Coordinates of C-alpha atoms and ligand atoms in Angstrom, one line a residue:
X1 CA 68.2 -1.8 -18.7
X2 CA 67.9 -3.0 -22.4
X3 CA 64.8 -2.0 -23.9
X4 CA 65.2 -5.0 -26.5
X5 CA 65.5 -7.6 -23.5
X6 CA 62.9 -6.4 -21.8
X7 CA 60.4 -7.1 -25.0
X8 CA 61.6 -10.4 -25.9
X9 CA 61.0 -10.8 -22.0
X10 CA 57.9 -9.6 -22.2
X11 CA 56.5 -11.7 -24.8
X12 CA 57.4 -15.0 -23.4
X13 CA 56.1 -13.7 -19.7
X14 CA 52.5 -12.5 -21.3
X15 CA 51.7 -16.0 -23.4
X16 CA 52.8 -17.5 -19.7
X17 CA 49.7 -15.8 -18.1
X18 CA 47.1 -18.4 -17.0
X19 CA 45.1 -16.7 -15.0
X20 CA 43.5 -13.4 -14.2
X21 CA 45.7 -13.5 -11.0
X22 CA 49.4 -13.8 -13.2
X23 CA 47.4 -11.0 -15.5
X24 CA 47.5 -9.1 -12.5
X25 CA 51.1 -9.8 -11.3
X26 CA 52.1 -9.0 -14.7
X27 CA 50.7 -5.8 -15.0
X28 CA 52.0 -4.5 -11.6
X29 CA 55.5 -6.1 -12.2
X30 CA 55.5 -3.8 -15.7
X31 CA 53.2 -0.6 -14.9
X32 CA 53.1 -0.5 -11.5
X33 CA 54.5 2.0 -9.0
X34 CA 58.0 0.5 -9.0
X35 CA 57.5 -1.4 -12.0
X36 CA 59.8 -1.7 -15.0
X37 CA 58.3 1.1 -16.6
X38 CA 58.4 3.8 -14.1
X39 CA 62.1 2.5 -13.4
X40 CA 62.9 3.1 -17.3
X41 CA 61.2 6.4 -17.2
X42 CA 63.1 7.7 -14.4
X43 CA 66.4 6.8 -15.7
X44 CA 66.1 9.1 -19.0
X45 CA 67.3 12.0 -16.6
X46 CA 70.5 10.1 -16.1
X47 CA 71.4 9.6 -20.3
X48 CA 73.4 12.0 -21.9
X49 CA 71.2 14.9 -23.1
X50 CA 71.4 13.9 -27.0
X51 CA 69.8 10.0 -25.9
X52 CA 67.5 11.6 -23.9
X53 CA 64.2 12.1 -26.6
X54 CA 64.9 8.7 -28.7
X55 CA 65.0 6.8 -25.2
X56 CA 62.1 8.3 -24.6
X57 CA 59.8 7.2 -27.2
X58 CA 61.1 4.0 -26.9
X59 CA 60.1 3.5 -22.7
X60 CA 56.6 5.4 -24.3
X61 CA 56.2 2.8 -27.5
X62 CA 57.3 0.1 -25.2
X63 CA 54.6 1.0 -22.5
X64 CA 52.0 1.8 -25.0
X65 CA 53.0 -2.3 -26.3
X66 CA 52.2 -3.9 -22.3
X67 CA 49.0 -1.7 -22.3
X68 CA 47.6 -3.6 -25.6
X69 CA 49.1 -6.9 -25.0
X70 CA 47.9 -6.9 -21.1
X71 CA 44.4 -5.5 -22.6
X72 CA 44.6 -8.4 -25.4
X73 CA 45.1 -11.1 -22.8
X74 CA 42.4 -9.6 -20.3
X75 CA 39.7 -9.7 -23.5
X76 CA 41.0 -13.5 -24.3
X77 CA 40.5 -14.5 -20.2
X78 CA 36.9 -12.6 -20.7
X79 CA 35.7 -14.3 -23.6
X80 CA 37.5 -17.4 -22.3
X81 CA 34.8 -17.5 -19.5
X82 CA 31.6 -17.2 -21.6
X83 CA 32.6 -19.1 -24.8
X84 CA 34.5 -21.9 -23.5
X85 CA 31.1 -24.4 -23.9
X86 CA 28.3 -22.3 -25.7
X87 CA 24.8 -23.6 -24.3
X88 CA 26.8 -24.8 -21.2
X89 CA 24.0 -24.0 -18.1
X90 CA 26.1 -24.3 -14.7
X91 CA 23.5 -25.2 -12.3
X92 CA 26.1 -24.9 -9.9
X93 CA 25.5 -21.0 -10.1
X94 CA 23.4 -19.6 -7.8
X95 CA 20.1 -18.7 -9.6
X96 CA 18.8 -14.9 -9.7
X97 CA 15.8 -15.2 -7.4
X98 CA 12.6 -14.1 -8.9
X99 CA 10.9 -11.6 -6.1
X100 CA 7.3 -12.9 -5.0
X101 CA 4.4 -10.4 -5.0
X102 CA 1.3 -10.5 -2.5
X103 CA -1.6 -8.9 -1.8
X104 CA -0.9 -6.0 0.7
X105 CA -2.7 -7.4 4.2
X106 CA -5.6 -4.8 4.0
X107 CA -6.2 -5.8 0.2
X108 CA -6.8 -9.1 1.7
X109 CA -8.8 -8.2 4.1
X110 CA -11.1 -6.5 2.2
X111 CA -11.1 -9.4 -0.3
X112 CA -12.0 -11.8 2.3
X113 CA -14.9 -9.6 3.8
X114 CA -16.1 -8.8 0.2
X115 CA -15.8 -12.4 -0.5
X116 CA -18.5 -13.2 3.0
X117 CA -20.9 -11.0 1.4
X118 CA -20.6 -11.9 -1.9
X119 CA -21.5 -15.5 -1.1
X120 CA -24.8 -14.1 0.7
X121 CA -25.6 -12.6 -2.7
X122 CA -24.2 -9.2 -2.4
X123 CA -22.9 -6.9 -4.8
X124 CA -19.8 -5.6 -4.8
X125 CA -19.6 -1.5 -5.9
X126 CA -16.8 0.9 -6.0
X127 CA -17.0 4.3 -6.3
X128 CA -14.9 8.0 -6.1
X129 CA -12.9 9.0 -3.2
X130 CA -13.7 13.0 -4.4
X131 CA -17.2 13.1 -3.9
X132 CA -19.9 15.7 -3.8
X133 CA -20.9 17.3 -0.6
X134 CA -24.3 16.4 -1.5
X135 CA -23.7 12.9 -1.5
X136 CA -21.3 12.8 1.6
X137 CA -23.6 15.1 3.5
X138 CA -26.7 16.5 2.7
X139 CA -28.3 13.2 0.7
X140 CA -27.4 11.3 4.1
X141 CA -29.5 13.6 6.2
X142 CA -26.5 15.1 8.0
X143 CA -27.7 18.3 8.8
X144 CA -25.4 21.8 7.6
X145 CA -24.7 22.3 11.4
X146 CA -23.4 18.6 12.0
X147 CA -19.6 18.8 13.1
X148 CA -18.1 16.3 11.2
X149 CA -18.7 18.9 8.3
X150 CA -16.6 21.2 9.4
X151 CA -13.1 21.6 7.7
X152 CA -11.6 20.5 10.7
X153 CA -13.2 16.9 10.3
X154 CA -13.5 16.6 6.3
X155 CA -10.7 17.7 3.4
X156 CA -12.6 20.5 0.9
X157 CA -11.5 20.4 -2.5
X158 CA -10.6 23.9 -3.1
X159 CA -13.3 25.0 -6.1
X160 CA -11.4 25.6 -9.3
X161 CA -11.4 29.1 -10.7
X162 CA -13.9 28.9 -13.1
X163 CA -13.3 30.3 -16.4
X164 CA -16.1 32.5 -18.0
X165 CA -17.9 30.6 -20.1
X166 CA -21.4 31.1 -22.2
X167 CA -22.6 27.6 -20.5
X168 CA -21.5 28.1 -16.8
X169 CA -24.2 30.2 -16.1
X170 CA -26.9 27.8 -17.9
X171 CA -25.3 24.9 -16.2
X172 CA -25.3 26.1 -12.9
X173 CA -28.7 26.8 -13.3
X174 CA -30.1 23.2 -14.4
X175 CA -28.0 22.0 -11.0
X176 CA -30.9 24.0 -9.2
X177 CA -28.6 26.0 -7.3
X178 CA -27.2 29.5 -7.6
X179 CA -23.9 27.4 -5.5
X180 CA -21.7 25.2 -7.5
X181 CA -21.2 21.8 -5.7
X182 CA -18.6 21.9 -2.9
X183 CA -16.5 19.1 -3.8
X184 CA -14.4 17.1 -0.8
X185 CA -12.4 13.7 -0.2
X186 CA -15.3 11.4 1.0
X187 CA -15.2 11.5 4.6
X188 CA -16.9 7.9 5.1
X189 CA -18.0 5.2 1.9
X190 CA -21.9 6.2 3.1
X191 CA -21.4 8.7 0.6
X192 CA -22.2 5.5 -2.0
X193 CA -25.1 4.8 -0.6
X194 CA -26.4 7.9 -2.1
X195 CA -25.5 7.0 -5.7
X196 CA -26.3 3.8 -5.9
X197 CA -29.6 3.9 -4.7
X198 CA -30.2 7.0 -7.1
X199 CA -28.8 4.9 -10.2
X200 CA -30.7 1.2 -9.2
X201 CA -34.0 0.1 -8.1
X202 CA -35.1 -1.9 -4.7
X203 CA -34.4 -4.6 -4.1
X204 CA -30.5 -3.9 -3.8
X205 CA -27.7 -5.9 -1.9
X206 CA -24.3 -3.7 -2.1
X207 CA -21.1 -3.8 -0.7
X208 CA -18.9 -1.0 -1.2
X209 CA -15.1 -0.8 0.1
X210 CA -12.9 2.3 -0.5
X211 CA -10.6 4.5 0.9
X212 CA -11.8 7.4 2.7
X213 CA -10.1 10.5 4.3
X214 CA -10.5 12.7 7.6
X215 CA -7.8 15.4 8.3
X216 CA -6.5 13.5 11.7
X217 CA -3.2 14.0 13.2
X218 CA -1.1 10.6 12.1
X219 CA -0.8 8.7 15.3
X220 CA -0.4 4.7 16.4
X221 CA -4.8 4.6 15.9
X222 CA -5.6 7.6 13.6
X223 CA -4.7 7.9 9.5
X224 CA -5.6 10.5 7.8
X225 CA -6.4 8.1 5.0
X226 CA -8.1 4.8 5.5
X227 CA -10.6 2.1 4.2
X228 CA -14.5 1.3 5.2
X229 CA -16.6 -1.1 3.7
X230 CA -20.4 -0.2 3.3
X231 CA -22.6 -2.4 3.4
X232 CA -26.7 -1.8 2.5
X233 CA -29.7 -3.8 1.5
X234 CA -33.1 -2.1 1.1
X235 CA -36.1 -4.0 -0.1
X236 CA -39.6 -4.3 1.1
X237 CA -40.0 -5.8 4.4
X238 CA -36.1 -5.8 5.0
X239 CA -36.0 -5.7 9.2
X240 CA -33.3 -4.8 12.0
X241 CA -33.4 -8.9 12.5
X242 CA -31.8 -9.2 9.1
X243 CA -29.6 -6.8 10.1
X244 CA -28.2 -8.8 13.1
X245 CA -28.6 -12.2 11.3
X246 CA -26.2 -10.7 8.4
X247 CA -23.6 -9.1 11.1
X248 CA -23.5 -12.0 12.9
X249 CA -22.7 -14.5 9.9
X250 CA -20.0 -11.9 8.9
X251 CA -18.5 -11.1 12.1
X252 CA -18.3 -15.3 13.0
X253 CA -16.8 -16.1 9.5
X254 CA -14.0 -13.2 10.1
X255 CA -13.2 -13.8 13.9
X256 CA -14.4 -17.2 14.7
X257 CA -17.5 -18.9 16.1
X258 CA -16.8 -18.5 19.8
X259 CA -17.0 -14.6 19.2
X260 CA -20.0 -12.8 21.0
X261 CA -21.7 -10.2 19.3
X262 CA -23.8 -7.1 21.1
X263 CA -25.9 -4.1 19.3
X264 CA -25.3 -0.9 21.4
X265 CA -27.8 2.3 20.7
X266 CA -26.2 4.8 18.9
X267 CA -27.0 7.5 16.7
X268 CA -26.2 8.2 13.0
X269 CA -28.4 10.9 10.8
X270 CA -28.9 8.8 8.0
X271 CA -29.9 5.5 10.0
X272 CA -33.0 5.0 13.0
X273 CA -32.7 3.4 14.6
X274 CA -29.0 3.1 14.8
X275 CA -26.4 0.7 16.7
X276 CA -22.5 0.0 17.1
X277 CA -21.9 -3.4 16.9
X278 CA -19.3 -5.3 19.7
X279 CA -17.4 -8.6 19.4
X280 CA -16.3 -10.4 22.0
X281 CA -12.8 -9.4 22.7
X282 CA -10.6 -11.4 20.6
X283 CA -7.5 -10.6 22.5
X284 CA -8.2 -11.2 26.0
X285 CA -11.7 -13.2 25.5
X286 CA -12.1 -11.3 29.2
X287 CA -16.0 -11.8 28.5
X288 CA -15.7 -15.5 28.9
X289 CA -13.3 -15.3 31.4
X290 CA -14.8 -13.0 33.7
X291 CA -13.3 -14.8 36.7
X292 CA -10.0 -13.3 36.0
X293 CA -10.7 -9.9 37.2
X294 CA -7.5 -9.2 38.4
X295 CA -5.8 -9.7 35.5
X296 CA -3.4 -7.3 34.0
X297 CA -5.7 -4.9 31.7
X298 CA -6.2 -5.9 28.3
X299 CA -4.7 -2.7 25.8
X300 CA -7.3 -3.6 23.4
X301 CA -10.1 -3.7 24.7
X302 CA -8.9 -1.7 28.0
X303 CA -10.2 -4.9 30.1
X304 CA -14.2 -4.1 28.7
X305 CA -14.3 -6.9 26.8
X306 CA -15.5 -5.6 24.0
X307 CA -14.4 -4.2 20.8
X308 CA -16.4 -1.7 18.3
X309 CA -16.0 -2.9 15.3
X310 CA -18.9 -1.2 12.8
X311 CA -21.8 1.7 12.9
X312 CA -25.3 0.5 11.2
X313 CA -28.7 0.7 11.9
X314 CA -31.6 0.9 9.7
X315 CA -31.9 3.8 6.5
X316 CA -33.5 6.9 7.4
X317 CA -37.2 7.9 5.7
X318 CA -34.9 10.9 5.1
X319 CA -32.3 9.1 3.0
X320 CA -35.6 7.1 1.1
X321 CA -36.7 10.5 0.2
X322 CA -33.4 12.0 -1.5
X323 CA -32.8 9.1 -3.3
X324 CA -36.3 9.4 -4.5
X325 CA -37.7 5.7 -2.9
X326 CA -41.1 5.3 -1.1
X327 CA -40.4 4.9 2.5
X328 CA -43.7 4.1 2.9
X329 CA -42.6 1.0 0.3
X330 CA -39.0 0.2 0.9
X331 CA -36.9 -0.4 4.2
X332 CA -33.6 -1.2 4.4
X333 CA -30.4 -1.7 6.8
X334 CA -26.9 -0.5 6.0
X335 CA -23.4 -0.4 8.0
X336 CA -19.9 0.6 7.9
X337 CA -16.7 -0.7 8.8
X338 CA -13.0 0.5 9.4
X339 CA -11.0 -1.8 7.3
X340 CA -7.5 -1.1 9.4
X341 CA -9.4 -1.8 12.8
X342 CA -10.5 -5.2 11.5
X343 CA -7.5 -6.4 10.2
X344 CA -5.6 -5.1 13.4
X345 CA -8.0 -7.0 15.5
X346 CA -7.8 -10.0 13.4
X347 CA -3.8 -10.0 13.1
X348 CA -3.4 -8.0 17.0
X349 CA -1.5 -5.3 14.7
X350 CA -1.2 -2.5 17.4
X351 CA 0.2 0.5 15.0
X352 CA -2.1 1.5 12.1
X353 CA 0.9 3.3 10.4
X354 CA 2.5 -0.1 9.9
X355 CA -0.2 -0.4 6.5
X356 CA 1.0 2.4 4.8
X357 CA 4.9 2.3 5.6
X358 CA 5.5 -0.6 2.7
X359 CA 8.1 -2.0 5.4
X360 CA 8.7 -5.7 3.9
X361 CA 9.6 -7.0 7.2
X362 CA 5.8 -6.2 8.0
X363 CA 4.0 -7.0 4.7
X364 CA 6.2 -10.3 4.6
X365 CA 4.2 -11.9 6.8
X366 CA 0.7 -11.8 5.7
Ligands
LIG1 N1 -20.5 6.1 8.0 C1 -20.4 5.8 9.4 C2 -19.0 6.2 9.8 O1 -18.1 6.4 9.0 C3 -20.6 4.3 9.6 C4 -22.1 3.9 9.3 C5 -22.4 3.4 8.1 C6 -23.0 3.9 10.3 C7 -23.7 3.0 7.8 C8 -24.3 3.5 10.0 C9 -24.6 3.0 8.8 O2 -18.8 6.2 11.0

């Protein structure tokens, strides 16, 4: 083969090129595995030994010449693309999608429940999720013995080594306690009811959502995270009946006005008396359809009918007293809800740990 052919060749063949695909067949026919330059290469053996290194350099100039003029044309095709009409906008291109954010489902639940209350005149609060035993605890009359103080039922914040300092001791003291303040995760959003009272004057209308935590094995109905919303009004004269009349307008704007509402005895330390509150079951509305006995049994409300959806009942004397309020003077109701169980109910969501696995195929649809 004649190097000189080959280049006049190869000049004609690479202003012939209209298309990436002829780029392409070029560059094989020339560097490829059985191309013109391997076959040039692997004759050199063959040449009498004094040829041999001028040959050479000559296949290597001539290779290094296709590699710049196949680069060259591959830049041209490139800038071919983008600066054939400057401005030009194809709409014929598919369009980069812009990804839509929404509020997570619980987000909106909460908004939607805060919103109920708000229109009754309520205030909305929000407060720490590492709170004071005091507050959690002791303020809400829960007595030292009660179990759900145990570690087993409430995440203690490990106390931090203290460091010596000339204050700690003074500081310690004007707390009134030898003990520094055990610090936990706040095992319930009652904990606020504590602070707010302390920090505001009756009369007081408060709603407070949060997350709260409890050390609970992870399972389809337990997280050991979740969200309440606590809800209190104390004034004077406040009675259970505006208790009921409250839950009721709440409970019928959330689940509909067919729902049926019940108050069952219960018992809290910081409320007396103290009630759970029932709807109707949404799911298998068995209480109005009582004739259907036979029916397969409902897995929400295990064929009673009803659902627990909140604790309240009215404040404790005890609680008056910590926060420093007459309960001679001031009454007051307050209650508690599970955000999760809500919106499960409301949606029939039947797996808690669907909230917190940020599967799209789940949030998608709310
Ligand atoms: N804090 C209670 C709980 O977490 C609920 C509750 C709040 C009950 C307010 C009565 C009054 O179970």
């Amino acid at each position: 083969m004649d190097i000189e052919s080959i280049k006049a060749r190869l000049d004609s063949e690479i202003n012939q090129i209209n298309s990436p695909e002829s780029l392409e067949a070029l560059r094989v026919k020339y560097l490829g595995r059985k191309g013109v330059l391997a076959q040039l290469t692997s004759s050199i053996p063959t040449l009498p030994q004094e040829q041999r290194a001028s040959f050479g350099k000559e296949v290597n100039a001539l290779k290094n010449k296709v590699i710049f003029l196949l680069d060259e044309r591959q830049k041209s095709f490139a800038s071919l693309v983008s600066e054939s009409r400057p401005g030009f906008l194809d709409l014929s291109l598919p369009g980069i999608a812009q990804d839509l954010g929404r509020l997570h489902p619980l987000t909106q639940v909460i908004k939607e429940i805060c919103d109920i209350f708000t229109s009754m005149g309520f205030l909305v609060v929000e407060g720490p999720e590492i709170e004071t035993e005091y507050n959690n605890f002791t303020g809400l009359n829960i007595p030292l013995e009660h179990p759900s103080r145990e570690a087993f039922d409430t995440f203690y914040i490990a106390p931090q080594a203290t460091h010596p300092s000339p204050n700690a001791k003074s500081r310690q003291h004007t707390a009134g306690s030898s003990v520094q303040q055990k610090l936990l995760l706040r095992s319930h959003t009652s904990s606020m009811q504590i602070s707010v009272m302390k920090s505001r004057q009756p009369p007081l209308a408060v709603v407070v959502p949060g997350r709260v935590y409890r050390p609970d094995a992870v399972d389809a109905a337990h997280s050991f995270m979740f969200h309440q919303i606590e809800g209190f009004m104390v004034d004077e004269n406040i009675r259970f009946s505006d208790l009921k009349g409250i839950l009721e307008f709440f409970a019928k704007r959330v689940f509909g006005e067919d729902i049926k509402m019940r108050f069952r005895p219960h018992f809290f330390p910081f409320t007396e008396p103290s009630a759970e509150v029932d709807i109707s079951c949404i799911i298998c509305r068995r209480e109005q359809r009582r004739e259907n006995r036979e029916e397969k049994k409902c897995s929400v409300c295990e064929g009673k009918g009803w659902l627990e959806i909140l604790g309240s009942g009215m404040i404790h004397p005890n609680v008056f007293k910590n926060v420093g309020y007459d309960p001679k003077k001031y009454t007051g109701f307050a209650f508690g809800m599970g955000v999760e169980r809500i919106a499960m109910l409301k949606y029939g969501i039947n797996d808690i740990r669907l909230f917190f696995e940020n599967d799209l195929r789940f949030l998608r649809q709310f």
